[in-house]
Coordinates of C-alpha atoms in Angstrom, one line a residue:
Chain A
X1 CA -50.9 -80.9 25.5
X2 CA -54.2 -80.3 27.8
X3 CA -56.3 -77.9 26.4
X4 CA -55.3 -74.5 29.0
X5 CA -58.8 -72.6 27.7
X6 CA -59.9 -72.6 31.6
X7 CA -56.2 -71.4 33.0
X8 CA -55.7 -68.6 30.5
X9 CA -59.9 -67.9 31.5
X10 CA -59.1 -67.5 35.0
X11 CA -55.4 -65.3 34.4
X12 CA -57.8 -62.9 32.5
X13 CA -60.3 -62.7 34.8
X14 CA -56.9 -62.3 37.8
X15 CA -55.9 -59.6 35.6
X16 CA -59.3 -57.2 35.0
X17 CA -60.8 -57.5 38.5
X18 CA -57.6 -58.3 40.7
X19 CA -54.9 -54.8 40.9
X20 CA -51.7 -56.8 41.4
X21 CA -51.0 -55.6 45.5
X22 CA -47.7 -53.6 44.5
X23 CA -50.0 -51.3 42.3
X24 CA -52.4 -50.9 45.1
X25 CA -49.6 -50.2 47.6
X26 CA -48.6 -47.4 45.3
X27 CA -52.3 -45.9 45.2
X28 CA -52.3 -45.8 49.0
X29 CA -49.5 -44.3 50.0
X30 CA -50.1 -41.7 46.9
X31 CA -53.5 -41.3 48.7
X32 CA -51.8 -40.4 52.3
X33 CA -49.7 -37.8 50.3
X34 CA -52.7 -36.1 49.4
X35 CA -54.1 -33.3 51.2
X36 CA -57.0 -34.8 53.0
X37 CA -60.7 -33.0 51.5
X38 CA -58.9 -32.4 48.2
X39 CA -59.8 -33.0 44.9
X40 CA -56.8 -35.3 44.7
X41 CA -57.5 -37.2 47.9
X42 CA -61.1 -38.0 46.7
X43 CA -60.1 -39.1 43.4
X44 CA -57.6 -41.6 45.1
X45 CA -60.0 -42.5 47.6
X46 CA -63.2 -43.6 45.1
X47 CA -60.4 -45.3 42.9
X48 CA -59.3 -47.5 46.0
X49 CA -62.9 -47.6 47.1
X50 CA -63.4 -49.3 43.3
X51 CA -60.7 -51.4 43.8
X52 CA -61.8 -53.5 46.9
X53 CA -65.3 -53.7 45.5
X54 CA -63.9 -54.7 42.1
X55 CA -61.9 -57.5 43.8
X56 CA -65.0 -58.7 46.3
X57 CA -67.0 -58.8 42.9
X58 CA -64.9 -60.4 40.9
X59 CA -66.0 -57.7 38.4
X60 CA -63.5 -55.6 36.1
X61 CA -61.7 -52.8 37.6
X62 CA -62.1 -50.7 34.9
X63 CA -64.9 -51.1 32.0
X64 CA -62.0 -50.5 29.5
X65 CA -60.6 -53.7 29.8
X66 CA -57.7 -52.7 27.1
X67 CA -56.0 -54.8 24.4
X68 CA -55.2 -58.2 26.1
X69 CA -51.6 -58.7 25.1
X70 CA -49.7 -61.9 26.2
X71 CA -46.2 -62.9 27.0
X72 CA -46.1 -66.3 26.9
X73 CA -43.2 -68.5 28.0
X74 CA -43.2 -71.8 26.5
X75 CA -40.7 -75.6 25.9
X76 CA -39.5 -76.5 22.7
X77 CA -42.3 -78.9 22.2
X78 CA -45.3 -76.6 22.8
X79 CA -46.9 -75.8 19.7
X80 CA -47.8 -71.7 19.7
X81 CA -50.3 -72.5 17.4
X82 CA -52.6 -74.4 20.2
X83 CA -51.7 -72.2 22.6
X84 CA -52.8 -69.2 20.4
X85 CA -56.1 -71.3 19.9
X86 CA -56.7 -71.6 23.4
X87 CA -56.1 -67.9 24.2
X88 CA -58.5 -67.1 21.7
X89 CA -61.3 -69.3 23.3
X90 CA -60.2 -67.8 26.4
X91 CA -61.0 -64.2 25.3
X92 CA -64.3 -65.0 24.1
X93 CA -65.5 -67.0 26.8
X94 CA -64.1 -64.1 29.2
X95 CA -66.0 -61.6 27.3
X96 CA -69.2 -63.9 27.5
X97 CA -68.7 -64.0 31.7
X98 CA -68.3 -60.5 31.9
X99 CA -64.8 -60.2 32.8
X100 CA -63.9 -58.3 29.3
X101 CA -66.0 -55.9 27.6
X102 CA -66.2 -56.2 23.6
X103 CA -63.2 -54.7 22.8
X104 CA -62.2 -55.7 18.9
X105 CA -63.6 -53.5 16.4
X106 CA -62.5 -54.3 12.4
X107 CA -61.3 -51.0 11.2
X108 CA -62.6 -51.1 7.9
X109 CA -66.5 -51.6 8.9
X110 CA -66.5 -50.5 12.4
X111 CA -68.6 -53.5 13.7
X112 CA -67.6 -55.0 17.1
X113 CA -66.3 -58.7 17.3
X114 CA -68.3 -59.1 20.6
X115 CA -66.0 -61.5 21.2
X116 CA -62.5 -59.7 22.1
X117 CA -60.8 -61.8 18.6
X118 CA -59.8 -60.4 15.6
X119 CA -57.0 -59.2 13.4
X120 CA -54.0 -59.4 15.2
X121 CA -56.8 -59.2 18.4
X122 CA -55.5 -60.1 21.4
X123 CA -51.5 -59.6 20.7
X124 CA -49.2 -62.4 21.9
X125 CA -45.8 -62.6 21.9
X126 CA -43.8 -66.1 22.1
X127 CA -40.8 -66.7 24.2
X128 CA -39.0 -70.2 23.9
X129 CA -37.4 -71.4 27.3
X130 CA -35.8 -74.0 29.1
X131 CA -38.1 -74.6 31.9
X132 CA -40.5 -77.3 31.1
X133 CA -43.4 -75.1 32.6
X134 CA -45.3 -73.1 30.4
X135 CA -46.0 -68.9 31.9
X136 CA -48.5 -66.6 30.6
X137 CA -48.2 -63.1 31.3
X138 CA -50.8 -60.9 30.5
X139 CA -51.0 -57.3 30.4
X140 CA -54.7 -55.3 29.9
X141 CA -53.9 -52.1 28.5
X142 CA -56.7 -49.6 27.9
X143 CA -57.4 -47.6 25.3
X144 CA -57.7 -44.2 27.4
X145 CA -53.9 -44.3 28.2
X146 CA -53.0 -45.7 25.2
X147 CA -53.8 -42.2 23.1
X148 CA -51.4 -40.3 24.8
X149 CA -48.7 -42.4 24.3
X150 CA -45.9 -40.8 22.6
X151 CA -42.7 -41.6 20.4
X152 CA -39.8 -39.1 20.0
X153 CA -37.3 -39.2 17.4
X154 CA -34.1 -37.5 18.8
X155 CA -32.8 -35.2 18.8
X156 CA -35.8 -33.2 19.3
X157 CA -34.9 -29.6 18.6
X158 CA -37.8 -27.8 20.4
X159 CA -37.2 -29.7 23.2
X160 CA -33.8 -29.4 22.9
X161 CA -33.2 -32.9 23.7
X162 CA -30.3 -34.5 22.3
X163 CA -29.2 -38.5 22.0
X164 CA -28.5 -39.0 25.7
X165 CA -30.0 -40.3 28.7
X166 CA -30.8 -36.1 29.7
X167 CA -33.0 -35.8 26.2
X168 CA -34.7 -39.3 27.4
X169 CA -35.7 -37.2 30.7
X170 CA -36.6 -34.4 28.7
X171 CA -39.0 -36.2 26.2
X172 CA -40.6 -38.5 29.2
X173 CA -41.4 -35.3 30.6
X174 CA -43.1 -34.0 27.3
X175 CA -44.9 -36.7 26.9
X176 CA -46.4 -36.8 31.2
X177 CA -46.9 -33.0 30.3
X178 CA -49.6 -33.5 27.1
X179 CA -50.8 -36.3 28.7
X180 CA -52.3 -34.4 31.6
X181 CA -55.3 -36.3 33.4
X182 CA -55.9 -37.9 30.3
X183 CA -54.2 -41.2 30.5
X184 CA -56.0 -41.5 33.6
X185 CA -53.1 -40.5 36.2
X186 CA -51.4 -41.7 38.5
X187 CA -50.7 -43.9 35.6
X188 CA -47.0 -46.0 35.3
X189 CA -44.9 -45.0 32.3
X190 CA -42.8 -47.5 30.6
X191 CA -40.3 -46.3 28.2
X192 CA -38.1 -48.2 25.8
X193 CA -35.3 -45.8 24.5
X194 CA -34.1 -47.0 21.3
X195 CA -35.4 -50.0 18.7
X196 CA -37.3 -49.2 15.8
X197 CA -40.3 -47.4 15.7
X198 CA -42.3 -51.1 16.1
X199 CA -40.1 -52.8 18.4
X200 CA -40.1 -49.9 21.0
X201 CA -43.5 -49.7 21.9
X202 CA -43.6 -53.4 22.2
X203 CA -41.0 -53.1 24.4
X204 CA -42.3 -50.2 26.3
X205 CA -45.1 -52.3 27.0
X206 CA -43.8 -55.0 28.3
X207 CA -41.9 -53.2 30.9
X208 CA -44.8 -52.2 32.5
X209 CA -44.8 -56.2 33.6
X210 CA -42.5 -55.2 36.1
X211 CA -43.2 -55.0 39.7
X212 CA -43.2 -51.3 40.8
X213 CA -40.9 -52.6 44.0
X214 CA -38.5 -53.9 41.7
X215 CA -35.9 -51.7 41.1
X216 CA -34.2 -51.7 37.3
X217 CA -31.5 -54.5 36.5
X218 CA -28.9 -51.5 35.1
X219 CA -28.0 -48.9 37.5
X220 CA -28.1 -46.3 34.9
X221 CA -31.9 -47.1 33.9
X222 CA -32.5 -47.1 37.5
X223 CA -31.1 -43.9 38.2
X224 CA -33.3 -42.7 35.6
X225 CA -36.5 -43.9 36.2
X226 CA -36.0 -42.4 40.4
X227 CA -35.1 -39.2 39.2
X228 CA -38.0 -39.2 36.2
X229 CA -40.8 -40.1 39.1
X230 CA -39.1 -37.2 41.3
X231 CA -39.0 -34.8 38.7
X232 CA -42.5 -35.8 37.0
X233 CA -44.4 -35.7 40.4
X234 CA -43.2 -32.3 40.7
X235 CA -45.5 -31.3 37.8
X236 CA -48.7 -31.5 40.1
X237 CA -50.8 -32.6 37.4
X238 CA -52.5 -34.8 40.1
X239 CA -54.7 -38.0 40.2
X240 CA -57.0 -37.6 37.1
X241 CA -55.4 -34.2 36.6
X242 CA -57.3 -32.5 39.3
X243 CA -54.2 -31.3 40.8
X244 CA -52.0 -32.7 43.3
X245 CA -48.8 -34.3 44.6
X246 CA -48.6 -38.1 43.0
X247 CA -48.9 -37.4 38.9
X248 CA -47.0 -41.3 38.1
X249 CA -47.1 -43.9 40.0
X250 CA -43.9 -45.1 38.5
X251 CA -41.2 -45.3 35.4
X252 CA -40.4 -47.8 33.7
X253 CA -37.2 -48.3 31.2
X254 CA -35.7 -50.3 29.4
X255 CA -33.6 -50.1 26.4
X256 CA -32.8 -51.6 22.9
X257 CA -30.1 -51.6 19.9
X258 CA -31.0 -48.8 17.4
X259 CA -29.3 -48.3 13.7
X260 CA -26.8 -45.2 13.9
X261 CA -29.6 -43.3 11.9
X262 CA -32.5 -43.5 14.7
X263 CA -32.7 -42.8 18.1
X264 CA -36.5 -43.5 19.4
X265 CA -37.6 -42.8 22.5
X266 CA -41.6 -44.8 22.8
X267 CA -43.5 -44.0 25.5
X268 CA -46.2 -46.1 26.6
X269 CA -48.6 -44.8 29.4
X270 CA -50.7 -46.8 31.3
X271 CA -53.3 -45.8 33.6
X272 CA -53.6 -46.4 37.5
X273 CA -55.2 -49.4 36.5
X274 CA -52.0 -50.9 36.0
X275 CA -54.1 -54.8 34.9
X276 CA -51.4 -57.7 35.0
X277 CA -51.6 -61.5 35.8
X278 CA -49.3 -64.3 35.6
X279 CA -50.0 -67.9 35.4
X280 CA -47.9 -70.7 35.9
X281 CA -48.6 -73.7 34.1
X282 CA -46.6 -76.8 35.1
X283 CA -47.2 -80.5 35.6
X284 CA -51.2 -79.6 34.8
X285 CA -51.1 -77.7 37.8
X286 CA -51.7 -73.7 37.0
X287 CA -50.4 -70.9 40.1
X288 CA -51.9 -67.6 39.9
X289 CA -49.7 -64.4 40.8
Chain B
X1 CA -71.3 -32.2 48.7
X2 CA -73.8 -30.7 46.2
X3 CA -76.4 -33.2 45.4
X4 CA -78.0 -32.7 42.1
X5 CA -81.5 -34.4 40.5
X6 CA -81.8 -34.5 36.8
X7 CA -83.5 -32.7 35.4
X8 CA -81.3 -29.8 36.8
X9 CA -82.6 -26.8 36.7
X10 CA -80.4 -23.4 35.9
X11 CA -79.8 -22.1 39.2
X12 CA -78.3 -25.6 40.5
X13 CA -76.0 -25.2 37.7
X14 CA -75.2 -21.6 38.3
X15 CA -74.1 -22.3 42.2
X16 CA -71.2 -24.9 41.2
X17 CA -68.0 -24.0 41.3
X18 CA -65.1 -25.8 39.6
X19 CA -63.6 -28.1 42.6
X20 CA -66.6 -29.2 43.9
X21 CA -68.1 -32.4 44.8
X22 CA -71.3 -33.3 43.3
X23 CA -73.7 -36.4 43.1
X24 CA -75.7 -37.1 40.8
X25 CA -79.4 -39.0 40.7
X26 CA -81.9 -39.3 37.9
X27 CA -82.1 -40.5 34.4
X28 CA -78.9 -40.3 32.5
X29 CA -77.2 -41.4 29.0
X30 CA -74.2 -42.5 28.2
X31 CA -72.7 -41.4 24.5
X32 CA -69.9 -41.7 23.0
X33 CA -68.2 -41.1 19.7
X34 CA -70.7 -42.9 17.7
X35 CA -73.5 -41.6 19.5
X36 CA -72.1 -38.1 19.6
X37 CA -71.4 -38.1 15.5
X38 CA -74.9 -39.5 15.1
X39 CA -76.9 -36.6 17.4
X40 CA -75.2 -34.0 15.2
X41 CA -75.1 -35.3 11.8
X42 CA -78.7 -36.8 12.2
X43 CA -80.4 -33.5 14.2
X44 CA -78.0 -30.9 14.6
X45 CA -76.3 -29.7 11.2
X46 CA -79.9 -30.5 9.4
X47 CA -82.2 -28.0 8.2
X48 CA -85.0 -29.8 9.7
X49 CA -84.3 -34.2 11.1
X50 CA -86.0 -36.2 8.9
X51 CA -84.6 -39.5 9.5
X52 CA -85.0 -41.7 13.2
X53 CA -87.7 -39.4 14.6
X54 CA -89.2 -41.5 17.1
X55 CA -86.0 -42.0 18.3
X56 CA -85.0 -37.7 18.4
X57 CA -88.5 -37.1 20.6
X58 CA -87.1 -39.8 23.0
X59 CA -83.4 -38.2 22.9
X60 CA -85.0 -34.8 23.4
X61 CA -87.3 -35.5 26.3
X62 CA -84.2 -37.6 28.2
X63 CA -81.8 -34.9 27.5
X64 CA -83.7 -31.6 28.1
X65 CA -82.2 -30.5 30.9
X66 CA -80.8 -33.5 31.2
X67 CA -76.8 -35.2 31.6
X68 CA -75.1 -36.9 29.5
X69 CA -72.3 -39.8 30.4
X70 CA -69.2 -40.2 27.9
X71 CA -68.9 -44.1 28.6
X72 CA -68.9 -47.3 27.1
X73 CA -69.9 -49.9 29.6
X74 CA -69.6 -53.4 30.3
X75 CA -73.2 -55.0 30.7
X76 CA -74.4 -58.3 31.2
X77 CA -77.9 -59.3 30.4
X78 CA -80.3 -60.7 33.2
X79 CA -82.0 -64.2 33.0
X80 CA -85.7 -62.0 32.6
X81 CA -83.9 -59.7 29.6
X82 CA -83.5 -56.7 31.6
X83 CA -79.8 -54.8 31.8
X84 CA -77.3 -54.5 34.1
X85 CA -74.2 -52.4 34.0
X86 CA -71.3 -54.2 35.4
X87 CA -68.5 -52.1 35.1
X88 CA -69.2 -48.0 33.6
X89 CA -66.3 -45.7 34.2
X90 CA -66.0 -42.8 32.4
X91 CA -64.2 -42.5 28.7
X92 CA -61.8 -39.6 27.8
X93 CA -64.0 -36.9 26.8
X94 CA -61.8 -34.9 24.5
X95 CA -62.8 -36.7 21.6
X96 CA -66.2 -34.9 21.4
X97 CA -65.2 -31.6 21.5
X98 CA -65.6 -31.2 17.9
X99 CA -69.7 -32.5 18.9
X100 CA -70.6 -31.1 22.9
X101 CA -71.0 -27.5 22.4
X102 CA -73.7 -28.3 19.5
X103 CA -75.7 -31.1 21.4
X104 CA -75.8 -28.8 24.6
X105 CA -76.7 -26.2 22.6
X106 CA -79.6 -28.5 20.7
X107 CA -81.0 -30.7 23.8
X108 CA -80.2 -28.3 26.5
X109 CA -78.2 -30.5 28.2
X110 CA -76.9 -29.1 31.6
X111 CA -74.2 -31.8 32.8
X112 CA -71.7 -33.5 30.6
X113 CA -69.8 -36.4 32.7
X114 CA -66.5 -37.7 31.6
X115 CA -62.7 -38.0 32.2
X116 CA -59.7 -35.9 31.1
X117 CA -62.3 -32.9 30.6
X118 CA -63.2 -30.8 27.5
X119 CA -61.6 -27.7 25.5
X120 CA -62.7 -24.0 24.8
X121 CA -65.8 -24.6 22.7
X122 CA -67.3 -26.7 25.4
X123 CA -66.3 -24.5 28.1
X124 CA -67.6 -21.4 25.9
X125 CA -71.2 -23.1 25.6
X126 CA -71.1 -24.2 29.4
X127 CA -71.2 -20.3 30.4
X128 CA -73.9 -19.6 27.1
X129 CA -76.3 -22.3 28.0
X130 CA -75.6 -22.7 31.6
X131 CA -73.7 -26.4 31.7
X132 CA -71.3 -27.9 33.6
X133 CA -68.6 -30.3 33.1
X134 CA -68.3 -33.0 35.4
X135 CA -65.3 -35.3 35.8
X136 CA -65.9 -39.0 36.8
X137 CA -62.8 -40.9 38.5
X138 CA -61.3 -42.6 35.4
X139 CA -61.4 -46.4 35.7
X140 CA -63.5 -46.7 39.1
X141 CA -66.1 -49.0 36.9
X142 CA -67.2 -51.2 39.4
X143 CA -68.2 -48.6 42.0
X144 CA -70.1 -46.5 39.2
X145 CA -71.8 -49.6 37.9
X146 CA -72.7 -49.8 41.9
X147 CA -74.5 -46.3 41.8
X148 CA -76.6 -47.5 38.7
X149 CA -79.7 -48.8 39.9
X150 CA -81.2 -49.1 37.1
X151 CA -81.1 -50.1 33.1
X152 CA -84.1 -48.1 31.7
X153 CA -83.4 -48.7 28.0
X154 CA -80.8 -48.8 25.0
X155 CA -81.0 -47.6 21.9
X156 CA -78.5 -48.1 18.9
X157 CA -77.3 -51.4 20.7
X158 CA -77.3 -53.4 17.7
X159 CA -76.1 -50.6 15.1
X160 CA -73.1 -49.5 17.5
X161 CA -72.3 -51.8 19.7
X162 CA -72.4 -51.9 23.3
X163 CA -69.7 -49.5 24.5
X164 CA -70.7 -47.2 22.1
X165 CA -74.6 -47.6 22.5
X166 CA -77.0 -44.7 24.1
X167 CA -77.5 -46.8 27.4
X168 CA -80.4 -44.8 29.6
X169 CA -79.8 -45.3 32.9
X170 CA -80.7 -44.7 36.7
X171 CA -78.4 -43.3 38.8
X172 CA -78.4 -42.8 42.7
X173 CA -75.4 -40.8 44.3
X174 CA -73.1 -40.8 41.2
X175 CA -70.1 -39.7 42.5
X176 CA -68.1 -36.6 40.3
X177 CA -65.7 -33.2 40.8
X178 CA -67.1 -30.1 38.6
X179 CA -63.6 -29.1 37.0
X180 CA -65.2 -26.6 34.4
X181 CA -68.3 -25.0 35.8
X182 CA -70.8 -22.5 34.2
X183 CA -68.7 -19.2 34.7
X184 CA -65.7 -19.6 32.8
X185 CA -63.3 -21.8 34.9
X186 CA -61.5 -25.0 33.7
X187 CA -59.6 -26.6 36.7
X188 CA -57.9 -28.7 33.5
X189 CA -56.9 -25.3 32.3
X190 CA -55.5 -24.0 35.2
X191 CA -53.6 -27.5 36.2
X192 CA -52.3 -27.6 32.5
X193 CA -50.8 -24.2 32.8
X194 CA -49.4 -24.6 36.6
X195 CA -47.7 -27.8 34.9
X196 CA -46.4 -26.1 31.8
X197 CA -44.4 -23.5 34.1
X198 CA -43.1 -26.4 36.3
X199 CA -42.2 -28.3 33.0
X200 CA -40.2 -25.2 31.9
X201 CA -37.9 -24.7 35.0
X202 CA -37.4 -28.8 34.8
X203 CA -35.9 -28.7 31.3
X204 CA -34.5 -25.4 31.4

């Protein structure tokens, strides 16, 4: 196998000064909602300001360039332990150009890796396919948005929310309501209702892969996730809660098998700066999206 | 628009009103949670500082009447050594709540810049020492690195690391909103309760 150190370079340097065009669609139109001299509309109007110049600079989008986490899409034959090498080069030589800041701290001593590696620093998950190609997807997810995140155990008595897609509504809004500005709003809020209380935020995560034009595979989920954006923009918490009409950009759900015990609801918010990247890598040849 | 120069004095401070638009130039510093637990376990909640002093009479002079930037940037160094902030949005602010109303109290610090915006104890020592809170625009890095002209110095680079370093900088035109001003109002407390009655009638 080539050594993809410079590919999975350039998909993280895509993914912390490029906001995929869906996201920045999103911010527009949220911006025209606005009431023009507001609070709101100025908020919206320096983050989309930030965004072209971000682009034009090739410099990150946000300085919280998040925990990297990868989905990676590989043959039978490719060994995860190279590719995990290479990733790991990748993040330090991305820190060292400026396109991450130095993000891994050891929890025990509190000193900074400087390098973006470390324990279980950057995550990656492994998915075995049939294709011969091998896809990265990578997701930056900051820290800001990542402290209000929220898991629910139903049924949740004060919320009244019982084991059904109406206490998933409930909880979602819960979690939009703490959250406030705080998470850095409009933010996107992917949900995983069910798993265990690992496996759901993983999963929660990963939804946020998902283009905010693409609608949800199950009609149910979908159903869901229109009515949660309807219901949670009614909350006029506003772009960086200043007030105002667009509080999410979008929802985000998916669902896994729970034991007959649990029933988790894991909420993981990300911010405006919605960071993704994908990277084809097939025949040598590496496409960008 | 209400342009402000650090250091600000009193009455600039008393004539915001939460909602507005401010800029910012001068000399600021950006702290964090490191920083902020260092300032008050090192000069606050002493009898008298007797440890880092060179360091306090630089703090004090930067500060006095000075702003304060809750952010942990991404810097690159220049080819003659200098600084240069490449991306500096701001960092959720709640986190030093337990620290603000002490350090404004201490340095006289008269703006406090951040995201997310701060609780009663930092609101309550706004309207007793005549501060504001300003709110950045959460993630716009790149165009806040833009208004910082210039790197004047870091301290506690090595000890803290960078994002969590005091990094003294010059700013022209920094752009924020004052959401909790000098007299008593919190635009994050009025939006949080306006949301709480919505949030009520939605899962009645």
């Amino acid at each position: 196998m080539n050594d993809l150190t410079e590919q999975f370079v350039e998909l993280i340097r895509k993914a912390a000064t490029e906001l995929p065009p869906d996201v920045e669609q999103a911010l527009v139109a949220a911006k025209e909602r606005e009431l023009p001299g507001s609070a709101a509309a100025g908020a919206l109007e320096t983050i989309l300001r930030n965004v072209g110049l971000a682009r034009q600079l090739s410099s990150p989008v946000c300085q919280d360039t998040g925990t990297p986490i990868f989905e990676i899409y590989h043959p039978q034959h490719v060994s995860t332990r190279e590719v995990t090498a290479a990733v790991r080069r990748a993040c330090a030589l991305a820190t060292q150009r400026a396109f991450l800041r130095p993000n891994a701290v050891d929890s025990v001593t509190g000193i900074n890796s400087g390098d973006n590696t470390g324990v279980d620093f950057p995550t990656l998950h492994f998915h075995e396919w049939d294709d011969d190609a091998i896809k990265a997807q990578l997701l930056l997810k900051g820290g800001g948005s990542e402290n209000v995140g929220a898991q629910y155990k139903l049924p949740d008595a004060q919320l009244k929310a019982g084991r059904d897609l109406e206490g998933v509504r409930k909880v979602v809004l819960d979690a939009v309501l703490r959250a406030q500005g705080e998470g850095c709003s409009p933010g996107v809020i992917g949900v995983c209702i069910g798993g265990d209380r690992g496996s759901g935020y993983i999963k929660a995560k990963q939804t946020l892969l998902r283009r905010l034009d693409e609608p949800n595979p199950d009609a149910a989920l979908d159903a869901l996730e229109r009515r949660l954006l309807s219901d949670l923009n009614s909350l006029d918490i506003g772009p960086m809660g200043f007030g105002g009409r667009t509080t999410v950009l979008g929802v985000r759900i998916a669902a896994q098998h729970r034991l007959p015990a649990c029933y988790f609801v894991s909420i993981a918010y990300m911010c405006w700066a919605n960071r993704r990247a994908t990277v084809v890598i097939r025949d040598g040849q590496a496409t960008y999206a | 628009m209400h342009k402000l120069t650090v250091p600000i004095p009193d009455e600039a401070i008393r004539a915001l009103r939460a909602g507005d638009q401010v800029s910012l130039t001068g000399i600021m510093v950006t702290a964090r949670d490191a920083a902020h637990k260092f300032l008050v376990e090192t000069y606050v909640r002493v009898d008298q500082p007797t440890q880092e002093l060179e360091l306090y009479q630089e703090l004090k002079s930067i500060l006095n009447g000075g702003a304060i930037y809750h952010c942990g940037p991404v810097v690159s160094k220049n080819p003659d050594g200098t600084w240069r902030f490449v991306a500096a949005g701001p960092t959720t602010s709640i986190r030093e709540e337990v620290y603000e109303p002490e350090v404004i109290a201490h340095f006289n610090v008269k703006a406090v810049i951040g995201k997310g915006g701060m609780g009663p104890n930092t609101l309550k020592a706004n309207q007793e020492h005549t501060a504001v809170y300003l709110s950045a625009v959460g993630g716009a890095a790149t165009l806040i690195a833009d208004a910082v002209k210039e790197v004047v110095t870091v301290y506690k680079k090595d000890e803290f690391g960078v994002p969590e370093a005091f990094w003294v900088i010059r700013v022209e035109d920094f752009p924020a909103v004052v959401t909790m001003d000098a007299h008593g109002r919190s635009i994050h407390d009025e939006v949080a309760a306006a949301s709480q009655s919505r949030f009520d009638e939605l899962v009645k």
